[in-house]
Amino acid sequence: MNFLLINFFLISLLLITTFFIFKSTSLIGIVALTGAFTLLCSAIYVNLDAVDVAFTEAAVGSGISTILMVMAAAKLPEGKKNKLINLFPSIILAISISLVLILIISNLPLLGDPNAPIHLHVVPEYIKESKDFFHIPNVVTNILASYRGFDTLGETIVIFTAGLGVIVLLTSNTLNRKTKFKNKEKK
Amino acid sequence: MIFFLTLSILGISVFMCLVRAIKGPTPFDRILSISSIGTIIAIGISVHGFAFNRPDFVDISLMYVLLNFLGTIAILRYYKIKNKKTNVI
């Protein structure tokens, strides 16, 4: 019951945030509200007991993508306002996609249903065997680090590359300043 | 019980911060409110762990606080760059 109440509250906050992301006109306000959106999303994931997903959401959504959006906004020319284009086709597209998604939701298994297909395929084996195989007490860590080790290695490389890109974006400005300073000294 | 009381108070404060982030006339109001939303959600995650008898999530909330700090610094740096270009906030 408490779980459902928390979920309801967080999702209603998400709805409010989304509405004002669409309504807002200042770029930096949109970026800030998107940061709030990802934080609320990761809170929902923690409430659903998907802590690893929440971890990734916080690292990529709140950390890296906020910085990327801010740096992109800094490069844009100032004082230009977007003209409102014809909204009619996009509204029809959004409504049809949301109808399809709602139709799909009715076919999904319930939350925490033990007879859902994903809980019947290989998960019982993992829960039974993994501790004797690899001697790691946590099953999720076991799957991520042992059974799907190469997959996790690839993901780690992707996240490392994203971090490198952010570092390059953040330091390029200061590098320019330093070279300008050196040029002035030479003159 | 006290954990759920704390969670509801934290929820009200998240809502108030969100109102400030939406209304906020200057961008600095928005930055302040977003960073405080991050802090409140980090506290909320640790309280949530204690409320549902799984207090292993405290390290995750620590990482949230660190990432939140990173985003705040990025937005403030944006204003530094913009100031140099135009001398107007």
PDB file of C-alpha atoms in Angstrom:
ATOM      1  CA  MET A   1       0.000   0.000   0.000  1.00  0.00           C
ATOM      2  CA  ASN A   2       2.758   2.445   0.967  1.00  0.00           C
ATOM      3  CA  PHE A   3       4.696   1.311  -2.077  1.00  0.00           C
ATOM      4  CA  LEU A   4       1.765   2.201  -4.345  1.00  0.00           C
ATOM      5  CA  LEU A   5       1.289   5.579  -2.668  1.00  0.00           C
ATOM      6  CA  ILE A   6       4.963   6.494  -3.154  1.00  0.00           C
ATOM      7  CA  ASN A   7       4.803   5.378  -6.779  1.00  0.00           C
ATOM      8  CA  PHE A   8       1.650   7.409  -7.413  1.00  0.00           C
ATOM      9  CA  PHE A   9       3.163  10.529  -5.877  1.00  0.00           C
ATOM     10  CA  LEU A  10       6.414  10.247  -7.877  1.00  0.00           C
ATOM     11  CA  ILE A  11       4.601   9.613 -11.156  1.00  0.00           C
ATOM     12  CA  SER A  12       2.313  12.606 -10.637  1.00  0.00           C
ATOM     13  CA  LEU A  13       5.403  14.763 -10.011  1.00  0.00           C
ATOM     14  CA  LEU A  14       6.852  13.362 -13.266  1.00  0.00           C
ATOM     15  CA  LEU A  15       3.703  14.385 -15.137  1.00  0.00           C
ATOM     16  CA  ILE A  16       3.892  17.948 -13.773  1.00  0.00           C
ATOM     17  CA  THR A  17       7.580  18.175 -14.716  1.00  0.00           C
ATOM     18  CA  THR A  18       6.956  16.902 -18.249  1.00  0.00           C
ATOM     19  CA  PHE A  19       4.149  19.394 -18.811  1.00  0.00           C
ATOM     20  CA  PHE A  20       6.354  22.308 -17.785  1.00  0.00           C
ATOM     21  CA  ILE A  21       9.302  21.020 -19.835  1.00  0.00           C
ATOM     22  CA  PHE A  22       7.070  21.408 -22.899  1.00  0.00           C
ATOM     23  CA  LYS A  23       5.746  24.777 -21.770  1.00  0.00           C
ATOM     24  CA  SER A  24       9.034  26.373 -20.791  1.00  0.00           C
ATOM     25  CA  THR A  25      10.794  28.709 -23.221  1.00  0.00           C
ATOM     26  CA  SER A  26      14.217  29.313 -21.680  1.00  0.00           C
ATOM     27  CA  LEU A  27      16.841  26.759 -22.681  1.00  0.00           C
ATOM     28  CA  ILE A  28      18.534  26.506 -19.324  1.00  0.00           C
ATOM     29  CA  GLY A  29      15.191  26.117 -17.578  1.00  0.00           C
ATOM     30  CA  ILE A  30      14.431  23.140 -19.814  1.00  0.00           C
ATOM     31  CA  VAL A  31      17.814  21.596 -19.011  1.00  0.00           C
ATOM     32  CA  ALA A  32      17.271  22.095 -15.272  1.00  0.00           C
ATOM     33  CA  LEU A  33      13.784  20.575 -15.426  1.00  0.00           C
ATOM     34  CA  THR A  34      15.179  17.600 -17.379  1.00  0.00           C
ATOM     35  CA  GLY A  35      17.650  17.062 -14.550  1.00  0.00           C
ATOM     36  CA  ALA A  36      14.746  16.996 -12.105  1.00  0.00           C
ATOM     37  CA  PHE A  37      12.945  14.550 -14.417  1.00  0.00           C
ATOM     38  CA  THR A  38      15.833  12.061 -14.411  1.00  0.00           C
ATOM     39  CA  LEU A  39      16.217  12.348 -10.637  1.00  0.00           C
ATOM     40  CA  LEU A  40      12.520  11.565 -10.159  1.00  0.00           C
ATOM     41  CA  CYS A  41      12.861   8.650 -12.619  1.00  0.00           C
ATOM     42  CA  SER A  42      15.698   7.137 -10.638  1.00  0.00           C
ATOM     43  CA  ALA A  43      13.674   7.536  -7.435  1.00  0.00           C
ATOM     44  CA  ILE A  44      10.888   5.538  -9.139  1.00  0.00           C
ATOM     45  CA  TYR A  45      13.391   2.817 -10.109  1.00  0.00           C
ATOM     46  CA  VAL A  46      14.634   2.590  -6.514  1.00  0.00           C
ATOM     47  CA  ASN A  47      11.017   2.287  -5.370  1.00  0.00           C
ATOM     48  CA  LEU A  48      10.540  -0.587  -7.844  1.00  0.00           C
ATOM     49  CA  ASP A  49      13.657  -2.331  -6.380  1.00  0.00           C
ATOM     50  CA  ALA A  50      15.619  -1.938  -9.628  1.00  0.00           C
ATOM     51  CA  VAL A  51      18.605  -0.356  -7.971  1.00  0.00           C
ATOM     52  CA  ASP A  52      21.103  -1.050 -10.758  1.00  0.00           C
ATOM     53  CA  VAL A  53      18.875   0.651 -13.330  1.00  0.00           C
ATOM     54  CA  ALA A  54      18.537   3.604 -10.977  1.00  0.00           C
ATOM     55  CA  PHE A  55      22.320   3.729 -10.690  1.00  0.00           C
ATOM     56  CA  THR A  56      22.745   3.900 -14.462  1.00  0.00           C
ATOM     57  CA  GLU A  57      19.933   6.420 -14.811  1.00  0.00           C
ATOM     58  CA  ALA A  58      21.553   8.699 -12.240  1.00  0.00           C
ATOM     59  CA  ALA A  59      25.010   8.394 -13.803  1.00  0.00           C
ATOM     60  CA  VAL A  60      24.001   8.859 -17.439  1.00  0.00           C
ATOM     61  CA  GLY A  61      20.825  10.939 -17.140  1.00  0.00           C
ATOM     62  CA  SER A  62      21.578  13.261 -14.294  1.00  0.00           C
ATOM     63  CA  GLY A  63      25.345  13.454 -14.634  1.00  0.00           C
ATOM     64  CA  ILE A  64      26.496  13.169 -18.214  1.00  0.00           C
ATOM     65  CA  SER A  65      23.482  14.247 -20.265  1.00  0.00           C
ATOM     66  CA  THR A  66      22.850  17.383 -18.158  1.00  0.00           C
ATOM     67  CA  ILE A  67      26.430  18.488 -18.747  1.00  0.00           C
ATOM     68  CA  LEU A  68      26.190  17.713 -22.461  1.00  0.00           C
ATOM     69  CA  MET A  69      22.943  19.690 -22.831  1.00  0.00           C
ATOM     70  CA  VAL A  70      24.384  22.649 -20.929  1.00  0.00           C
ATOM     71  CA  MET A  71      27.514  22.700 -23.069  1.00  0.00           C
ATOM     72  CA  ALA A  72      25.401  22.499 -26.237  1.00  0.00           C
ATOM     73  CA  ALA A  73      23.264  25.402 -24.992  1.00  0.00           C
ATOM     74  CA  ALA A  74      26.399  27.443 -24.340  1.00  0.00           C
ATOM     75  CA  LYS A  75      27.448  27.067 -27.990  1.00  0.00           C
ATOM     76  CA  LEU A  76      24.083  28.231 -29.364  1.00  0.00           C
ATOM     77  CA  PRO A  77      23.565  31.827 -30.540  1.00  0.00           C
ATOM     78  CA  GLU A  78      21.573  33.963 -28.150  1.00  0.00           C
ATOM     79  CA  GLY A  79      18.360  35.925 -28.594  1.00  0.00           C
ATOM     80  CA  LYS A  80      16.777  33.741 -31.262  1.00  0.00           C
ATOM     81  CA  LYS A  81      13.288  32.506 -30.601  1.00  0.00           C
ATOM     82  CA  ASN A  82      11.815  29.417 -32.146  1.00  0.00           C
ATOM     83  CA  LYS A  83       8.802  29.938 -34.330  1.00  0.00           C
ATOM     84  CA  LEU A  84       5.902  27.647 -33.560  1.00  0.00           C
ATOM     85  CA  ILE A  85       5.491  25.273 -36.472  1.00  0.00           C
ATOM     86  CA  ASN A  86       2.284  23.459 -37.307  1.00  0.00           C
ATOM     87  CA  LEU A  87       1.597  21.240 -34.298  1.00  0.00           C
ATOM     88  CA  PHE A  88      -1.245  19.175 -35.760  1.00  0.00           C
ATOM     89  CA  PRO A  89       0.714  16.174 -37.265  1.00  0.00           C
ATOM     90  CA  SER A  90       2.905  15.807 -34.201  1.00  0.00           C
ATOM     91  CA  ILE A  91      -0.136  15.789 -31.902  1.00  0.00           C
ATOM     92  CA  ILE A  92      -1.738  13.016 -34.001  1.00  0.00           C
ATOM     93  CA  LEU A  93       1.532  11.042 -33.959  1.00  0.00           C
ATOM     94  CA  ALA A  94       1.864  11.380 -30.176  1.00  0.00           C
ATOM     95  CA  ILE A  95      -1.737  10.330 -29.558  1.00  0.00           C
ATOM     96  CA  SER A  96      -1.458   7.262 -31.813  1.00  0.00           C
ATOM     97  CA  ILE A  97       1.841   6.152 -30.222  1.00  0.00           C
ATOM     98  CA  SER A  98       0.397   6.541 -26.733  1.00  0.00           C
ATOM     99  CA  LEU A  99      -2.664   4.500 -27.765  1.00  0.00           C
ATOM    100  CA  VAL A 100      -0.379   1.700 -28.991  1.00  0.00           C
ATOM    101  CA  LEU A 101       1.594   1.817 -25.726  1.00  0.00           C
ATOM    102  CA  ILE A 102      -1.595   1.667 -23.634  1.00  0.00           C
ATOM    103  CA  LEU A 103      -2.752  -1.362 -25.654  1.00  0.00           C
ATOM    104  CA  ILE A 104       0.596  -3.057 -24.974  1.00  0.00           C
ATOM    105  CA  ILE A 105       0.347  -2.338 -21.223  1.00  0.00           C
ATOM    106  CA  SER A 106      -2.830  -4.413 -20.950  1.00  0.00           C
ATOM    107  CA  ASN A 107      -0.897  -7.456 -22.263  1.00  0.00           C
ATOM    108  CA  LEU A 108       2.044  -7.139 -19.882  1.00  0.00           C
ATOM    109  CA  PRO A 109       2.251  -9.379 -16.793  1.00  0.00           C
ATOM    110  CA  LEU A 110       1.480  -7.785 -13.438  1.00  0.00           C
ATOM    111  CA  LEU A 111       4.220  -6.278 -11.295  1.00  0.00           C
ATOM    112  CA  GLY A 112       5.934  -9.017  -9.259  1.00  0.00           C
ATOM    113  CA  ASP A 113       3.941 -11.858 -10.830  1.00  0.00           C
ATOM    114  CA  PRO A 114       5.891 -15.109 -10.140  1.00  0.00           C
ATOM    115  CA  ASN A 115       4.453 -16.786 -13.282  1.00  0.00           C
ATOM    116  CA  ALA A 116       5.670 -14.081 -15.659  1.00  0.00           C
ATOM    117  CA  PRO A 117       7.737 -15.573 -18.515  1.00  0.00           C
ATOM    118  CA  ILE A 118      10.907 -13.738 -17.512  1.00  0.00           C
ATOM    119  CA  HIS A 119      10.874 -15.446 -14.097  1.00  0.00           C
ATOM    120  CA  LEU A 120      10.548 -18.957 -15.546  1.00  0.00           C
ATOM    121  CA  HIS A 121      13.302 -19.185 -18.166  1.00  0.00           C
ATOM    122  CA  VAL A 122      16.797 -19.140 -16.617  1.00  0.00           C
ATOM    123  CA  VAL A 123      16.260 -17.255 -13.380  1.00  0.00           C
ATOM    124  CA  PRO A 124      15.551 -20.344 -11.187  1.00  0.00           C
ATOM    125  CA  GLU A 125      18.867 -21.883 -12.300  1.00  0.00           C
ATOM    126  CA  TYR A 126      20.720 -18.677 -11.527  1.00  0.00           C
ATOM    127  CA  ILE A 127      19.186 -18.460  -8.071  1.00  0.00           C
ATOM    128  CA  LYS A 128      19.957 -22.124  -7.287  1.00  0.00           C
ATOM    129  CA  GLU A 129      23.428 -22.535  -8.776  1.00  0.00           C
ATOM    130  CA  SER A 130      25.181 -19.195  -8.834  1.00  0.00           C
ATOM    131  CA  LYS A 131      26.357 -19.189  -5.228  1.00  0.00           C
ATOM    132  CA  ASP A 132      27.968 -22.627  -5.518  1.00  0.00           C
ATOM    133  CA  PHE A 133      29.592 -21.737  -8.861  1.00  0.00           C
ATOM    134  CA  PHE A 134      31.107 -18.353  -8.170  1.00  0.00           C
ATOM    135  CA  HIS A 135      30.855 -17.853  -4.359  1.00  0.00           C
ATOM    136  CA  ILE A 136      29.320 -14.375  -4.629  1.00  0.00           C
ATOM    137  CA  PRO A 137      26.320 -13.925  -2.302  1.00  0.00           C
ATOM    138  CA  ASN A 138      24.417 -11.345  -4.415  1.00  0.00           C
ATOM    139  CA  VAL A 139      22.612 -12.898  -7.408  1.00  0.00           C
ATOM    140  CA  VAL A 140      22.412  -9.712  -9.474  1.00  0.00           C
ATOM    141  CA  THR A 141      26.134  -9.063  -9.097  1.00  0.00           C
ATOM    142  CA  ASN A 142      26.725 -12.684 -10.002  1.00  0.00           C
ATOM    143  CA  ILE A 143      24.753 -12.421 -13.250  1.00  0.00           C
ATOM    144  CA  LEU A 144      26.304  -9.093 -14.217  1.00  0.00           C
ATOM    145  CA  ALA A 145      29.893  -9.972 -13.394  1.00  0.00           C
ATOM    146  CA  SER A 146      30.079 -13.697 -14.138  1.00  0.00           C
ATOM    147  CA  TYR A 147      27.388 -14.960 -16.494  1.00  0.00           C
ATOM    148  CA  ARG A 148      27.330 -11.771 -18.571  1.00  0.00           C
ATOM    149  CA  GLY A 149      30.835 -10.543 -17.937  1.00  0.00           C
ATOM    150  CA  PHE A 150      31.673  -9.574 -21.518  1.00  0.00           C
ATOM    151  CA  ASP A 151      28.408  -7.658 -21.810  1.00  0.00           C
ATOM    152  CA  THR A 152      29.206  -5.688 -18.669  1.00  0.00           C
ATOM    153  CA  LEU A 153      32.716  -5.013 -19.961  1.00  0.00           C
ATOM    154  CA  GLY A 154      31.226  -3.494 -23.131  1.00  0.00           C
ATOM    155  CA  GLU A 155      28.831  -1.334 -21.116  1.00  0.00           C
ATOM    156  CA  THR A 156      31.664  -0.123 -18.945  1.00  0.00           C
ATOM    157  CA  ILE A 157      33.660   0.841 -22.047  1.00  0.00           C
ATOM    158  CA  VAL A 158      30.664   2.799 -23.383  1.00  0.00           C
ATOM    159  CA  ILE A 159      30.232   4.695 -20.124  1.00  0.00           C
ATOM    160  CA  PHE A 160      33.983   5.358 -19.935  1.00  0.00           C
ATOM    161  CA  THR A 161      33.917   6.786 -23.481  1.00  0.00           C
ATOM    162  CA  ALA A 162      30.990   9.033 -22.563  1.00  0.00           C
ATOM    163  CA  GLY A 163      32.910  10.284 -19.544  1.00  0.00           C
ATOM    164  CA  LEU A 164      35.948  11.006 -21.721  1.00  0.00           C
ATOM    165  CA  GLY A 165      33.741  12.995 -24.132  1.00  0.00           C
ATOM    166  CA  VAL A 166      32.367  15.076 -21.276  1.00  0.00           C
ATOM    167  CA  ILE A 167      35.870  15.766 -19.991  1.00  0.00           C
ATOM    168  CA  VAL A 168      36.965  16.893 -23.464  1.00  0.00           C
ATOM    169  CA  LEU A 169      33.929  19.188 -23.772  1.00  0.00           C
ATOM    170  CA  LEU A 170      34.485  20.693 -20.344  1.00  0.00           C
ATOM    171  CA  THR A 171      38.199  21.320 -20.742  1.00  0.00           C
ATOM    172  CA  SER A 172      38.221  22.666 -24.314  1.00  0.00           C
ATOM    173  CA  ASN A 173      37.241  26.150 -23.159  1.00  0.00           C
ATOM    174  CA  THR A 174      40.004  26.447 -20.576  1.00  0.00           C
ATOM    175  CA  LEU A 175      42.554  25.143 -23.083  1.00  0.00           C
ATOM    176  CA  ASN A 176      41.565  27.902 -25.504  1.00  0.00           C
ATOM    177  CA  ARG A 177      42.013  30.477 -22.789  1.00  0.00           C
ATOM    178  CA  LYS A 178      45.462  29.181 -21.936  1.00  0.00           C
ATOM    179  CA  THR A 179      46.623  29.265 -25.554  1.00  0.00           C
ATOM    180  CA  LYS A 180      45.261  32.821 -25.953  1.00  0.00           C
ATOM    181  CA  PHE A 181      47.226  33.847 -22.861  1.00  0.00           C
ATOM    182  CA  LYS A 182      50.396  32.324 -24.285  1.00  0.00           C
ATOM    183  CA  ASN A 183      49.872  34.091 -27.616  1.00  0.00           C
ATOM    184  CA  LYS A 184      49.502  37.421 -25.821  1.00  0.00           C
ATOM    185  CA  GLU A 185      52.742  36.798 -23.958  1.00  0.00           C
ATOM    186  CA  LYS A 186      54.555  36.086 -27.210  1.00  0.00           C
ATOM    187  CA  LYS A 187      53.318  39.315 -28.759  1.00  0.00           C
TER     188      LYS A 187
ATOM    189  CA  MET B   1       5.963   4.446  10.986  1.00  0.00           C
ATOM    190  CA  ILE B   2       8.355   7.331  11.548  1.00  0.00           C
ATOM    191  CA  PHE B   3      10.094   6.494   8.269  1.00  0.00           C
ATOM    192  CA  PHE B   4       6.870   6.897   6.319  1.00  0.00           C
ATOM    193  CA  LEU B   5       6.183  10.188   8.083  1.00  0.00           C
ATOM    194  CA  THR B   6       9.669  11.359   7.035  1.00  0.00           C
ATOM    195  CA  LEU B   7       9.052  10.187   3.485  1.00  0.00           C
ATOM    196  CA  SER B   8       5.810  12.169   3.229  1.00  0.00           C
ATOM    197  CA  ILE B   9       7.493  15.327   4.569  1.00  0.00           C
ATOM    198  CA  LEU B  10      10.310  14.850   2.032  1.00  0.00           C
ATOM    199  CA  GLY B  11       7.697  14.455  -0.708  1.00  0.00           C
ATOM    200  CA  ILE B  12       6.074  17.751   0.231  1.00  0.00           C
ATOM    201  CA  SER B  13       9.456  19.479   0.143  1.00  0.00           C
ATOM    202  CA  VAL B  14      10.226  17.986  -3.296  1.00  0.00           C
ATOM    203  CA  PHE B  15       6.930  19.407  -4.514  1.00  0.00           C
ATOM    204  CA  MET B  16       7.772  22.858  -3.140  1.00  0.00           C
ATOM    205  CA  CYS B  17      11.210  22.779  -4.789  1.00  0.00           C
ATOM    206  CA  LEU B  18       9.597  21.753  -8.073  1.00  0.00           C
ATOM    207  CA  VAL B  19       7.241  24.740  -7.892  1.00  0.00           C
ATOM    208  CA  ARG B  20      10.244  27.026  -7.439  1.00  0.00           C
ATOM    209  CA  ALA B  21      12.030  25.342 -10.373  1.00  0.00           C
ATOM    210  CA  ILE B  22       9.030  25.922 -12.628  1.00  0.00           C
ATOM    211  CA  LYS B  23       8.190  29.469 -11.537  1.00  0.00           C
ATOM    212  CA  GLY B  24      11.699  30.708 -10.778  1.00  0.00           C
ATOM    213  CA  PRO B  25      12.199  34.095 -12.423  1.00  0.00           C
ATOM    214  CA  THR B  26      16.007  33.972 -12.517  1.00  0.00           C
ATOM    215  CA  PRO B  27      17.980  30.905 -13.641  1.00  0.00           C
ATOM    216  CA  PHE B  28      19.792  30.789 -10.305  1.00  0.00           C
ATOM    217  CA  ASP B  29      16.524  29.970  -8.540  1.00  0.00           C
ATOM    218  CA  ARG B  30      16.207  27.019 -10.885  1.00  0.00           C
ATOM    219  CA  ILE B  31      19.759  25.820 -10.223  1.00  0.00           C
ATOM    220  CA  LEU B  32      19.249  26.079  -6.463  1.00  0.00           C
ATOM    221  CA  SER B  33      15.938  24.243  -6.546  1.00  0.00           C
ATOM    222  CA  ILE B  34      17.241  21.451  -8.799  1.00  0.00           C
ATOM    223  CA  SER B  35      20.246  20.855  -6.590  1.00  0.00           C
ATOM    224  CA  SER B  36      18.040  20.785  -3.497  1.00  0.00           C
ATOM    225  CA  ILE B  37      15.681  18.322  -5.250  1.00  0.00           C
ATOM    226  CA  GLY B  38      18.716  16.085  -5.789  1.00  0.00           C
ATOM    227  CA  THR B  39      19.704  16.298  -2.144  1.00  0.00           C
ATOM    228  CA  ILE B  40      16.147  15.580  -0.966  1.00  0.00           C
ATOM    229  CA  ILE B  41      15.887  12.558  -3.275  1.00  0.00           C
ATOM    230  CA  ALA B  42      19.206  11.228  -1.963  1.00  0.00           C
ATOM    231  CA  ILE B  43      17.869  11.518   1.596  1.00  0.00           C
ATOM    232  CA  GLY B  44      14.616   9.947   0.425  1.00  0.00           C
ATOM    233  CA  ILE B  45      16.420   6.926  -1.040  1.00  0.00           C
ATOM    234  CA  SER B  46      18.205   6.198   2.227  1.00  0.00           C
ATOM    235  CA  VAL B  47      15.007   6.689   4.269  1.00  0.00           C
ATOM    236  CA  HIS B  48      13.165   4.451   1.767  1.00  0.00           C
ATOM    237  CA  GLY B  49      15.769   1.737   2.330  1.00  0.00           C
ATOM    238  CA  PHE B  50      15.228   1.849   6.083  1.00  0.00           C
ATOM    239  CA  ALA B  51      11.433   1.964   5.695  1.00  0.00           C
ATOM    240  CA  PHE B  52      11.339  -1.200   3.552  1.00  0.00           C
ATOM    241  CA  ASN B  53      13.969  -3.023   5.663  1.00  0.00           C
ATOM    242  CA  ARG B  54      16.688  -2.937   3.006  1.00  0.00           C
ATOM    243  CA  PRO B  55      19.230  -0.405   4.231  1.00  0.00           C
ATOM    244  CA  ASP B  56      21.879  -1.243   1.596  1.00  0.00           C
ATOM    245  CA  PHE B  57      21.072   1.724  -0.603  1.00  0.00           C
ATOM    246  CA  VAL B  58      22.979   4.347   1.353  1.00  0.00           C
ATOM    247  CA  ASP B  59      26.005   4.201  -0.986  1.00  0.00           C
ATOM    248  CA  ILE B  60      23.718   4.834  -3.974  1.00  0.00           C
ATOM    249  CA  SER B  61      22.368   7.972  -2.343  1.00  0.00           C
ATOM    250  CA  LEU B  62      25.969   9.097  -1.770  1.00  0.00           C
ATOM    251  CA  MET B  63      26.625   8.744  -5.493  1.00  0.00           C
ATOM    252  CA  TYR B  64      23.481  10.760  -6.245  1.00  0.00           C
ATOM    253  CA  VAL B  65      24.768  13.643  -4.164  1.00  0.00           C
ATOM    254  CA  LEU B  66      28.108  13.590  -6.015  1.00  0.00           C
ATOM    255  CA  LEU B  67      26.449  13.574  -9.461  1.00  0.00           C
ATOM    256  CA  ASN B  68      24.089  16.338  -8.435  1.00  0.00           C
ATOM    257  CA  PHE B  69      27.057  18.496  -7.501  1.00  0.00           C
ATOM    258  CA  LEU B  70      28.526  17.827 -10.960  1.00  0.00           C
ATOM    259  CA  GLY B  71      25.366  19.060 -12.726  1.00  0.00           C
ATOM    260  CA  THR B  72      25.214  22.221 -10.623  1.00  0.00           C
ATOM    261  CA  ILE B  73      28.834  23.023 -11.448  1.00  0.00           C
ATOM    262  CA  ALA B  74      28.157  22.473 -15.166  1.00  0.00           C
ATOM    263  CA  ILE B  75      25.242  24.934 -15.200  1.00  0.00           C
ATOM    264  CA  LEU B  76      27.209  27.555 -13.267  1.00  0.00           C
ATOM    265  CA  ARG B  77      30.085  27.163 -15.731  1.00  0.00           C
ATOM    266  CA  TYR B  78      27.622  27.814 -18.554  1.00  0.00           C
ATOM    267  CA  TYR B  79      26.844  31.192 -17.003  1.00  0.00           C
ATOM    268  CA  LYS B  80      30.548  31.934 -16.735  1.00  0.00           C
ATOM    269  CA  ILE B  81      30.948  31.331 -20.493  1.00  0.00           C
ATOM    270  CA  LYS B  82      27.837  33.336 -21.374  1.00  0.00           C
ATOM    271  CA  ASN B  83      29.016  36.244 -19.205  1.00  0.00           C
ATOM    272  CA  LYS B  84      32.305  36.365 -21.043  1.00  0.00           C
ATOM    273  CA  LYS B  85      30.513  36.471 -24.392  1.00  0.00           C
ATOM    274  CA  THR B  86      27.913  39.146 -23.701  1.00  0.00           C
ATOM    275  CA  ASN B  87      28.523  40.614 -20.210  1.00  0.00           C
ATOM    276  CA  VAL B  88      24.795  40.190 -19.531  1.00  0.00           C
ATOM    277  CA  ILE B  89      23.250  37.489 -17.380  1.00  0.00           C
TER     278      ILE B  89
END
